[in-house]
Coordinates of C-alpha atoms in Angstrom, one line a residue:
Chain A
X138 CA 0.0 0.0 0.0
X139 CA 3.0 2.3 0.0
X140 CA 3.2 3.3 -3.6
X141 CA 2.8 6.6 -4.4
X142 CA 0.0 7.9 -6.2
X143 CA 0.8 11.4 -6.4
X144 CA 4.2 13.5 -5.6
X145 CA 3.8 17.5 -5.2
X146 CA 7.7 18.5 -5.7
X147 CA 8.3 22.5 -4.7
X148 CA 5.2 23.3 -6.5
X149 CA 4.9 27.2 -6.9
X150 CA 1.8 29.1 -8.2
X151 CA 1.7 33.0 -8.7
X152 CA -1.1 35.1 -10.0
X153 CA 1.1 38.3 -11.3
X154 CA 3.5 39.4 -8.6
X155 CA 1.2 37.6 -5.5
X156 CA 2.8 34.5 -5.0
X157 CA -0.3 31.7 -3.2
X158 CA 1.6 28.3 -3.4
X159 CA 5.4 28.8 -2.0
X160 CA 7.5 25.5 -2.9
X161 CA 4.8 22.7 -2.1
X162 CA 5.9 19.3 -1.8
X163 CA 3.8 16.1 -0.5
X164 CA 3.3 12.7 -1.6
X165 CA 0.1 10.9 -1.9
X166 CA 0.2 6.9 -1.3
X167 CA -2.8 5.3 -3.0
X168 CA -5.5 4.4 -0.7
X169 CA -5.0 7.3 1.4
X170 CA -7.1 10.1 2.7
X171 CA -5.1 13.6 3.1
X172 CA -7.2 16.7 4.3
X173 CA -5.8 19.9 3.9
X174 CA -7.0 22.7 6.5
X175 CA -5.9 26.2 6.5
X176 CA -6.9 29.7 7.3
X177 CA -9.1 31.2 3.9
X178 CA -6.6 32.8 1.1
X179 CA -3.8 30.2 1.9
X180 CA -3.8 28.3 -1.1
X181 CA -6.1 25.2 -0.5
X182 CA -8.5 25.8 -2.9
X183 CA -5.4 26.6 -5.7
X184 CA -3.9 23.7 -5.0
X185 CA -6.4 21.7 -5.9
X186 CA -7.1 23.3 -9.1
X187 CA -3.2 22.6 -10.2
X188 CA -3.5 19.6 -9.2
X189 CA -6.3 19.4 -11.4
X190 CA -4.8 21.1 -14.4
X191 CA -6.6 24.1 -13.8
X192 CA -4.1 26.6 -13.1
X193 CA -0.9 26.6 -15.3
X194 CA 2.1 26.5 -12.8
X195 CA 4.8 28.7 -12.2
X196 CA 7.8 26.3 -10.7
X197 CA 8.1 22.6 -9.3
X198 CA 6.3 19.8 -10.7
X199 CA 3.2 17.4 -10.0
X200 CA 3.9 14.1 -11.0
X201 CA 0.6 11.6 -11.1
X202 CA 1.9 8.0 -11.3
X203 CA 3.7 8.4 -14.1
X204 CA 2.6 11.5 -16.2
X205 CA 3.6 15.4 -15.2
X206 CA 0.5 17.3 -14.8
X207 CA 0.9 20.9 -16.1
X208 CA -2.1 22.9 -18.6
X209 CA -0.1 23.2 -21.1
X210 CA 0.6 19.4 -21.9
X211 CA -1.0 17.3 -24.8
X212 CA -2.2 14.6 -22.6
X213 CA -4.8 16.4 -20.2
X214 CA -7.7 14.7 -21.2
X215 CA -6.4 11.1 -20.1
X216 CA -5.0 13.0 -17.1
X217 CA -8.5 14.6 -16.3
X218 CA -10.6 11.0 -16.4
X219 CA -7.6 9.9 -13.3
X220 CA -8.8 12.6 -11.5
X221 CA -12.5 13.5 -9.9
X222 CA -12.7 16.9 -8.8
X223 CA -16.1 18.0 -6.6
X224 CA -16.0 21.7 -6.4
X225 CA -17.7 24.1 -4.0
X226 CA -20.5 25.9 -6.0
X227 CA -23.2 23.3 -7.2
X228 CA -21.9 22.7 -10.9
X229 CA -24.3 20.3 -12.6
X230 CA -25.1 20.8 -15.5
X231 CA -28.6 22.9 -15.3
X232 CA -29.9 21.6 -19.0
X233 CA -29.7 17.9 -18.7
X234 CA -31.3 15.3 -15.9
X235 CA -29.4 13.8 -12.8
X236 CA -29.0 10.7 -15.3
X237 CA -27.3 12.3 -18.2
X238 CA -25.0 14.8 -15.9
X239 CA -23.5 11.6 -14.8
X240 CA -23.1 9.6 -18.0
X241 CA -22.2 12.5 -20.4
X242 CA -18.4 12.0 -19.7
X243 CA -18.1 8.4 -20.1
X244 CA -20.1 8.4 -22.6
X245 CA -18.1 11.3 -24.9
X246 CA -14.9 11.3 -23.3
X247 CA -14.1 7.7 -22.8
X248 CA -16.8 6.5 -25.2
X249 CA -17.8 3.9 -23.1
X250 CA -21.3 1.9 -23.9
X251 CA -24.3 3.2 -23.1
X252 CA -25.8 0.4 -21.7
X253 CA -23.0 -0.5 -19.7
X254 CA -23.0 3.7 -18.6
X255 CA -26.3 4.0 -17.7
X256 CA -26.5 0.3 -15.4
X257 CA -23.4 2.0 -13.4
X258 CA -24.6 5.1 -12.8
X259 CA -28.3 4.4 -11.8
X260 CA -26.1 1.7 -9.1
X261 CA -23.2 4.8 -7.9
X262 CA -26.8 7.1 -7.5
X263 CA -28.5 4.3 -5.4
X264 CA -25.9 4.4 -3.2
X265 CA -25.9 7.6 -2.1
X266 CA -29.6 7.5 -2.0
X267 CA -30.8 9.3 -5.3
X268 CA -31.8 6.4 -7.8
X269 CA -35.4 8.1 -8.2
X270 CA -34.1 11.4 -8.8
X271 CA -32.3 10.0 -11.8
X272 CA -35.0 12.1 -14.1
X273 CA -34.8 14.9 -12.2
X274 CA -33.5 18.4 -13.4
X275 CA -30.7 19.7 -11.1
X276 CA -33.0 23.1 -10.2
X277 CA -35.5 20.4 -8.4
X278 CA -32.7 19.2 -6.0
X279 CA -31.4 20.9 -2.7
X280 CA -28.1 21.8 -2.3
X281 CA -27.4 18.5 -0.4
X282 CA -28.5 16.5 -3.2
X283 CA -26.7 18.2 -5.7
X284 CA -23.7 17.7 -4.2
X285 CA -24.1 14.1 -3.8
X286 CA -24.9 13.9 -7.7
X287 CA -21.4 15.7 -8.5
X288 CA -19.9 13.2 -6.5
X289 CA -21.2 10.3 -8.3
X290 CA -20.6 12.4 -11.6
X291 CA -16.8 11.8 -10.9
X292 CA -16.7 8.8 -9.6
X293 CA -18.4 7.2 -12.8
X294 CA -15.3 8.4 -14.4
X295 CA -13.6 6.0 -12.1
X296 CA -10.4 8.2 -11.5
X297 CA -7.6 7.1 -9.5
X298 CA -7.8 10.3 -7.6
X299 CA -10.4 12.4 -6.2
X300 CA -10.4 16.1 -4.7
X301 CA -13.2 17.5 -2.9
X302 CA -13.1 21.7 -2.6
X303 CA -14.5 22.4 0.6
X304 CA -17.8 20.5 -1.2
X305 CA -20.2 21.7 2.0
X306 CA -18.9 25.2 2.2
X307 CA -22.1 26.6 0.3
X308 CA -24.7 23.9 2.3
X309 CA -27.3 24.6 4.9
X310 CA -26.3 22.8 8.1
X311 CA -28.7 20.0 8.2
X312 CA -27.6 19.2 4.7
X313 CA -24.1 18.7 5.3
X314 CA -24.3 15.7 7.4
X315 CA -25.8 13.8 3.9
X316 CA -23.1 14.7 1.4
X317 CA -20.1 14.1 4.4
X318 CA -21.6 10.2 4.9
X319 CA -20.6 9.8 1.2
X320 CA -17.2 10.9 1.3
X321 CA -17.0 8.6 4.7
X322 CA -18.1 5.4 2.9
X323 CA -15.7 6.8 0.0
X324 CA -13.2 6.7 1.9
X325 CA -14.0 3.4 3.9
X326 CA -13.6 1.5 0.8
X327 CA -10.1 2.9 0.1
X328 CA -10.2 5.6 -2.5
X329 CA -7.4 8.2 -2.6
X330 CA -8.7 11.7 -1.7
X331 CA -7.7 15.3 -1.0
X332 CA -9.8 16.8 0.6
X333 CA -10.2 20.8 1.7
X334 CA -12.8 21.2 4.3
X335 CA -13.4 23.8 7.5
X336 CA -15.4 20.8 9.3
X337 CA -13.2 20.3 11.6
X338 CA -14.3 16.9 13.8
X339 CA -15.2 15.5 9.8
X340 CA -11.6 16.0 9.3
X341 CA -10.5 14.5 12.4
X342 CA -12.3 11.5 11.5
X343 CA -11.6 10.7 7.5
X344 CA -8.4 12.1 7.3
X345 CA -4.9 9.5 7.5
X346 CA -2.7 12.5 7.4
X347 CA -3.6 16.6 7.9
X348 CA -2.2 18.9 6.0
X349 CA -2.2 22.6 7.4
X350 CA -1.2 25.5 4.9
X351 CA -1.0 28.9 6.3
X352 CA 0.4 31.6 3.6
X353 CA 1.3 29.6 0.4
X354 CA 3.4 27.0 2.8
X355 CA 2.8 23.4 4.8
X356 CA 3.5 24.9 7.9
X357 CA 2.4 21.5 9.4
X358 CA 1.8 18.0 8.7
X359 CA 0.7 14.7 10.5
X360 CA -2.2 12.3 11.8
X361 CA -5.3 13.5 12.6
X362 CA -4.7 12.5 16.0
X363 CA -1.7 14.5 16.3
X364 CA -2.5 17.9 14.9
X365 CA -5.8 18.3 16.4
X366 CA -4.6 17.5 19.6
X367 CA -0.9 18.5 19.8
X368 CA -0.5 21.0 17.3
X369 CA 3.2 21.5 17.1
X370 CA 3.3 24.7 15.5
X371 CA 2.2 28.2 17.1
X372 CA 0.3 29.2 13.7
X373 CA -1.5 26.0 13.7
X374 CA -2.4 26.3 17.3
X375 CA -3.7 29.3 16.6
X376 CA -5.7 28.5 13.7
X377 CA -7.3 25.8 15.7
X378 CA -8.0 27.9 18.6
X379 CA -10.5 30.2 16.3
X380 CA -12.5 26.7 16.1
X381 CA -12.9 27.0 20.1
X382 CA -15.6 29.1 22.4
X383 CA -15.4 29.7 25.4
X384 CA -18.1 30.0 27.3
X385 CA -19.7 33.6 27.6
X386 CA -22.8 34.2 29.9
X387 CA -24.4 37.7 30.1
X388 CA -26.0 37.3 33.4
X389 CA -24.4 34.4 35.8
X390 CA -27.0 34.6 38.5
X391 CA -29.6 33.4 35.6
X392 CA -27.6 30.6 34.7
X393 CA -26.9 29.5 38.1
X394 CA -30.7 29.1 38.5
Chain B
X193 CA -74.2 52.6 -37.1
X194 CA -71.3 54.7 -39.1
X195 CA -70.3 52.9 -42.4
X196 CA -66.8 51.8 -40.9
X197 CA -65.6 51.2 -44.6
X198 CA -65.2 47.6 -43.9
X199 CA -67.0 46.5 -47.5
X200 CA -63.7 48.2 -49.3
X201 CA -61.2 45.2 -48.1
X202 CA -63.4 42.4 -49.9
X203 CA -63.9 44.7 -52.9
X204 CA -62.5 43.8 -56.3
X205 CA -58.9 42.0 -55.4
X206 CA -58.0 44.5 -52.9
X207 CA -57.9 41.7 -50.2
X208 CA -55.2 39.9 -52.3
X209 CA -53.4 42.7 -53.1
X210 CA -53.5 43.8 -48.9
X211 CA -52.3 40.1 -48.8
X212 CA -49.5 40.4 -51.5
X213 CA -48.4 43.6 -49.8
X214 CA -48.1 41.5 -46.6
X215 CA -45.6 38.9 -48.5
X216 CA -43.4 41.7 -49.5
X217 CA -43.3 42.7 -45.7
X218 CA -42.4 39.1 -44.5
X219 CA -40.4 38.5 -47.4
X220 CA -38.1 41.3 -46.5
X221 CA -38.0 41.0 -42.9
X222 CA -37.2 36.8 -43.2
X223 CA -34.4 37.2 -45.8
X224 CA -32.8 39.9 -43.2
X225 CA -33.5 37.3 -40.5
X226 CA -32.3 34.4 -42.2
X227 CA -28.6 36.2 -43.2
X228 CA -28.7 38.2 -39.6
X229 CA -29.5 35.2 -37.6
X230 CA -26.0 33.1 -38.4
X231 CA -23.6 36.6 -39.2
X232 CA -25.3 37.5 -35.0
X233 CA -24.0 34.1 -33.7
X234 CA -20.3 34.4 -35.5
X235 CA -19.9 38.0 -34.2
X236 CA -21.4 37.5 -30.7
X237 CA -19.2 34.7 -30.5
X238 CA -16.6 37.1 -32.0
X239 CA -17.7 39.9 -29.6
X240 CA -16.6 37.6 -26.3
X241 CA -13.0 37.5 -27.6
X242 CA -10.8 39.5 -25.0
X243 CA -9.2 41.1 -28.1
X244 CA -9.5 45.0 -27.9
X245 CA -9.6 45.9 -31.4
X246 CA -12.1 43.0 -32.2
X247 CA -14.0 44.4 -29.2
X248 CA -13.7 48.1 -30.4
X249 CA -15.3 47.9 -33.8
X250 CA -17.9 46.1 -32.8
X251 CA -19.1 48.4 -30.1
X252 CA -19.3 50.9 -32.1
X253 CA -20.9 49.2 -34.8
X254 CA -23.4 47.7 -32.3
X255 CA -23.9 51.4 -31.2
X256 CA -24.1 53.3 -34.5
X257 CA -27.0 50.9 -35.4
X258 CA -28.8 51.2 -32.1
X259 CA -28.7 55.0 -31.7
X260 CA -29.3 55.6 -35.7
X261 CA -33.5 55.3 -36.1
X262 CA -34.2 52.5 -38.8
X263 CA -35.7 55.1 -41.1
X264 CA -32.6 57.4 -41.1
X265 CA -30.7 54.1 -41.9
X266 CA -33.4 53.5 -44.8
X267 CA -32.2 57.4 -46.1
X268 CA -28.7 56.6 -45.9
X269 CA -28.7 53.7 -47.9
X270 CA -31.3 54.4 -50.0
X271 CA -31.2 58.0 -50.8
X272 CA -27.4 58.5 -49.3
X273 CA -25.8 55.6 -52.1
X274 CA -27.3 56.5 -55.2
X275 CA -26.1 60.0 -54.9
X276 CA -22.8 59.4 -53.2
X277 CA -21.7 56.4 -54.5
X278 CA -23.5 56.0 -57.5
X279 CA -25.5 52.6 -56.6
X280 CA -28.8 52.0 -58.0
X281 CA -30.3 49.9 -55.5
X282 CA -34.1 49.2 -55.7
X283 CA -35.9 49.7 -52.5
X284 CA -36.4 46.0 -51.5
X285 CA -33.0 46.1 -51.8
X286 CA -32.4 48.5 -49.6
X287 CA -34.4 47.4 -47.0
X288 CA -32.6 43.6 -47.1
X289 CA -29.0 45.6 -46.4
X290 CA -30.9 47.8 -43.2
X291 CA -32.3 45.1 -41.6
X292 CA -29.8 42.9 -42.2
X293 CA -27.3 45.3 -40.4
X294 CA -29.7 46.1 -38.0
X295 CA -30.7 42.2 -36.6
X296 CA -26.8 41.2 -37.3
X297 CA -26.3 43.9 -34.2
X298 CA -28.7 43.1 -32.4
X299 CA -28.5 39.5 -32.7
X300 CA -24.8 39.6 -32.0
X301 CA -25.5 41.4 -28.6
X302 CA -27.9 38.8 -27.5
X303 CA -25.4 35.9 -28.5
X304 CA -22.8 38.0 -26.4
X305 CA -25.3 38.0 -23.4
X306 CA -26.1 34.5 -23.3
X307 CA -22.7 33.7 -23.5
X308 CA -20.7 35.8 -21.0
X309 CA -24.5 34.5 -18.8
X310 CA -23.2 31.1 -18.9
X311 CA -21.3 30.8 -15.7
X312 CA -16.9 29.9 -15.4
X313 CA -17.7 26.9 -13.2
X314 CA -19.9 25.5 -15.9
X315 CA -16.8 25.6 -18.2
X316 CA -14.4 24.5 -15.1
X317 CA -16.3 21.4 -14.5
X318 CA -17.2 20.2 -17.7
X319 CA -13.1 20.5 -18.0
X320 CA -12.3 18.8 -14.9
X321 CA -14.5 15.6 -16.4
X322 CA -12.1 15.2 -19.0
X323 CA -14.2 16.8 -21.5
X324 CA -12.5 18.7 -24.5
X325 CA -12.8 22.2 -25.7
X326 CA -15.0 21.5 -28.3
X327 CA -17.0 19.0 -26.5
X328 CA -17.5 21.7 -23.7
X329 CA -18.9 23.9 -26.2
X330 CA -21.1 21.1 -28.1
X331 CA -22.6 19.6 -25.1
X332 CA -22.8 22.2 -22.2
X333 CA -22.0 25.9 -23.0
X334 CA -24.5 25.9 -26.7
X335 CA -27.1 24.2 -25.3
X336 CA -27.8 26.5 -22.4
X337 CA -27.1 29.8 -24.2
X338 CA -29.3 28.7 -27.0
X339 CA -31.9 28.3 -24.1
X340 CA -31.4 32.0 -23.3
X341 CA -31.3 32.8 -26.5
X342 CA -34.7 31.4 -28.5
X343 CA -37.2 33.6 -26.7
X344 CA -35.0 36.8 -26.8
X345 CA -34.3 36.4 -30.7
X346 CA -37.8 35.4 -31.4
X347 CA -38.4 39.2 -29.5
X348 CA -36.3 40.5 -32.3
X349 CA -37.9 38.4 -35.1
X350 CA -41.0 40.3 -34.1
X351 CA -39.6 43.6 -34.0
X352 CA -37.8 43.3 -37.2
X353 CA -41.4 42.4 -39.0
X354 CA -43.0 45.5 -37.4
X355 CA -40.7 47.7 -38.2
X356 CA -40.9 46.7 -42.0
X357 CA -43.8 48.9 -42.1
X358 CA -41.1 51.9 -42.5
X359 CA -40.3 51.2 -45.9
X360 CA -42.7 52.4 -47.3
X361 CA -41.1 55.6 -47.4
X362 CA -38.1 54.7 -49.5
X363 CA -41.0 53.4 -52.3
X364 CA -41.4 49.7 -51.5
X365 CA -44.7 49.1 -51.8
X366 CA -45.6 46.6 -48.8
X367 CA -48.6 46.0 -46.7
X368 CA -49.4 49.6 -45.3
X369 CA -48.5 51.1 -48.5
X370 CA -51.1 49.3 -50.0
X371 CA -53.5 49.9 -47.8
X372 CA -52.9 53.2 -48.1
X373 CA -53.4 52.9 -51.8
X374 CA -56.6 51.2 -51.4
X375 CA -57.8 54.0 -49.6
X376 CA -56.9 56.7 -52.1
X377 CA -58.5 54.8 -54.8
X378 CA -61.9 54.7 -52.4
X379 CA -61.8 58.1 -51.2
X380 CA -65.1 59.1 -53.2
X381 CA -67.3 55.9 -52.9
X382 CA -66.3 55.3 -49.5
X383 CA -64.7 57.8 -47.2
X384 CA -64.5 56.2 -44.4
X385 CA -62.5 53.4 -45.6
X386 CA -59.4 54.3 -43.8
X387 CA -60.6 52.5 -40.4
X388 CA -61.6 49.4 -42.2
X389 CA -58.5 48.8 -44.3
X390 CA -55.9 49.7 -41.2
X391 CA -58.1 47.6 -39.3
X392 CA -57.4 44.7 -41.8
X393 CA -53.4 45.6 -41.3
X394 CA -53.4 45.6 -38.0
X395 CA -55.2 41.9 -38.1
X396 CA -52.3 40.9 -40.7
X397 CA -49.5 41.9 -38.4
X398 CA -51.1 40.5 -35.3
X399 CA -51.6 37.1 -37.2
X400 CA -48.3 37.2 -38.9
X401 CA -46.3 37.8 -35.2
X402 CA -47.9 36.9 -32.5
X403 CA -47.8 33.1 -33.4
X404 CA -44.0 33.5 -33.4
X405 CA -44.2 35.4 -29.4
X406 CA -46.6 32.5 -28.6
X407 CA -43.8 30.5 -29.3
X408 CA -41.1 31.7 -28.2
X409 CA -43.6 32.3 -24.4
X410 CA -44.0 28.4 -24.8
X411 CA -40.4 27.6 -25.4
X412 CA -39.3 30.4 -22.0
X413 CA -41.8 28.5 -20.1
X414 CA -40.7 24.9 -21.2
X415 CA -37.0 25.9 -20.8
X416 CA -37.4 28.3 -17.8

């Protein structure tokens, strides 16, 4: 289980003169789930989108198994289909059923049957709970539901890799709970996953190893276990501590009632 | 009752002839349509390029057609031609190049619309499935943004009908010119035959349009 999947190697992004990623570097063994916290404007959400080929980049290299991933390369397509990528904002496709938002890229990209298509995907939407929204349009779902079709839209794609960006950021409370079970049963049957997220206990429990980027850097890395509880670094200490209330009463003689 | 003139539109052929004008009217207004239609998609595709000088001309191309009135453009390239450049261009004529110019702006503006509508993440994600550039266009970005884009240009199919009832005034004799003519011809036996025979345009137009804007209401409903 200790091959690596992915390598990260001193990765640098820029946007003009504002540097985001400083000199990344991080491997990725298959099978295993990496969550990657930070303060907002540190560079989670970019790294994800180099990693997806989204962003051209400015120095290092990402290196999936075997093939460099960087826009400008001839091969992105086949590098796309390794890689899932659930984004934030719900991005189904408004024009076309539950159904066909999950079978339009097997069907066109990797031309796959579609017979063989359609029997998958009505099984990956069963098991997150949707089969008999399969004819729905994506306006008639809530947020919750939407996301959980965007996650079965990749995984019919059956990447290697899959990167969730921060998926329940945009979700009412109560629906959160819904698309996070999915990612839990993802990851309990050993898919490899990046995950950026601000729930912090959902973290604790998925992740194998956190990754904590504060300014363009990994100012810390390690088990769950380890981070949350003895965050080695002051930075990360701090970032943790804005997770934390302490308890405020206006009136103590009320309370003590 | 007053004598509303409505025997003159069934006398002799003037019912044809209020029907032939009509075709001249529809005939000029669809061939403008037809070429507008396809140049409004290539330079609203055109017009979303981040190129300035692209951008430029066609700004103020799109504004020099949407500040000039239709009938001053009529002048211009009626009138304006013959005497400047020596063109002798019948009035039909005329009136193809106007409202071809005329729906190729406005139709390019609309294509612009739906297209900058369409949102990045639409684009972003039909990327991150592996889809290509083309296939991102074919499959996700057209489809929507010829959604938007059906009831709005069906708007302008209407408006560019209507307004064909200008041209009269550069000589083409259409619809309300012979309806005018009608009356002229009547004005002894029956005065009054103005109400009746605008009455009868007025039916023509609404019959000839608003099956289109029923249309295009069903297709904004259907597509929402």
């Amino acid at each position: 289980m200790s091959n690596i999947m992915l390598k990260v190697d001193s990765l640098t992004k820029c946007f003009g003169d504002n540097t985001i990623l400083n000199g990344i570097s991080f491997d990725v063994k298959a099978g295993e789930v990496i969550v990657v916290v930070g303060p907002s404007g540190c560079g989670k959400s970019t790294l994800l989108r180099c990693i997806n080929a989204l962003e051209p980049i400015q120095g290092g290299s990402i290196v999936l198994e075997e093939d460099t991933i960087n826009p400008p390369s001839k091969n992105l397509a086949s590098l796309r289909q390794k890689v899932g990528m659930v984004f934030q904002s719900y991005d189904l496709f408004p024009h076309m059923t539950v159904l066909k938002n999950v079978m339009i890229a097997p069907m066109k990209v990797q031309k796959r049957k579609k017979e063989e298509v359609e029997a998958e995907a009505l099984a990956l939407l069963d098991r997150v709970g949707l089969k008999d929204k399969a004819n729905s349009f994506p306006r008639e779902l809530s947020g919750g539901q939407k996301q959980r079709v965007a996650i079965v839209r990749s995984l019919c794609m059956h990447p290697d890799l899959l990167l969730f960006d921060e998926v329940t950021a945009a979700l009412d409370p109560e629906m959160v709970r819904e698309v996070l079970d999915v990612m839990l049963d993802l990851a309990a049957n050993g898919r490899t996953m990046i995950i950026v997220t601000h729930e912090m206990s959902f973290a604790k429990a998925i992740a194998d190893r956190v990754l904590f980027l504060d300014g363009g850097s990994i100012v810390e890395q390690g088990p769950p276990e380890q981070f949350f509880d003895h965050p080695q670094t002051e930075r990360a200490q701090r970032f943790l501590h804005t997770f934390e209330f302490t308890a405020v009463k206006a009136h103590p003689a009320l309370a003590e009632e | 009752m007053p004598d509303l003139g409505l025997n003159v539109i069934f006398k002799g052929r003037n019912f044809i002839r209020l029907l032939g004008g009509l075709g001249v009217a529809l005939k000029i207004s669809l061939i403008a349509v037809l070429i507008s239609i396809p140049l409004g998609i290539l330079l609203g595709a055109v017009m979303t390029w981040k190129n300035p000088i692209t951008k430029a001309i066609l700004r103020i191309y799109l504004e020099i057609i949407r500040i000039m009135p239709q009938m001053v453009l009529l002048f211009i390239v009626f009138f304006g031609t013959t005497r400047a450049l020596g063109w002798n261009l019948s009035g039909e004529v005329s009136a193809v190049i106007v409202f071809t110019l005329w729906g190729t702006a406005e139709m390019s503006d609309l294509v612009r619309g739906a297209l900058i509508s369409i949102p990045r993440h639409q684009y972003e994600s039909s990327e991150a499935l592996g889809l290509s550039r083309s296939q991102t266009y074919l499959y996700i970005i057209i489809p929507q943004a010829v959604r938007r884009l059906i009831p709005l240009s069906i708007n302008l199919i209407t408006r560019m009908i209507k307004t064909t009832s200008l041209i009269l005034m550069i000589g083409v004799v259409e619809v309300l010119k012979v309806a005018q003519q009608i009356i002229e011809a009547n004005r002894m036996s029956s005065p009054n035959a103005a109400f009746g025979v605008y009455l009868a345009v007025f039916l023509m137009y609404f019959l000839a349009c608003w099956p289109i804007s029923l249309l295009a209401r069903y297709l904004e409903k259907k597509w929402r």
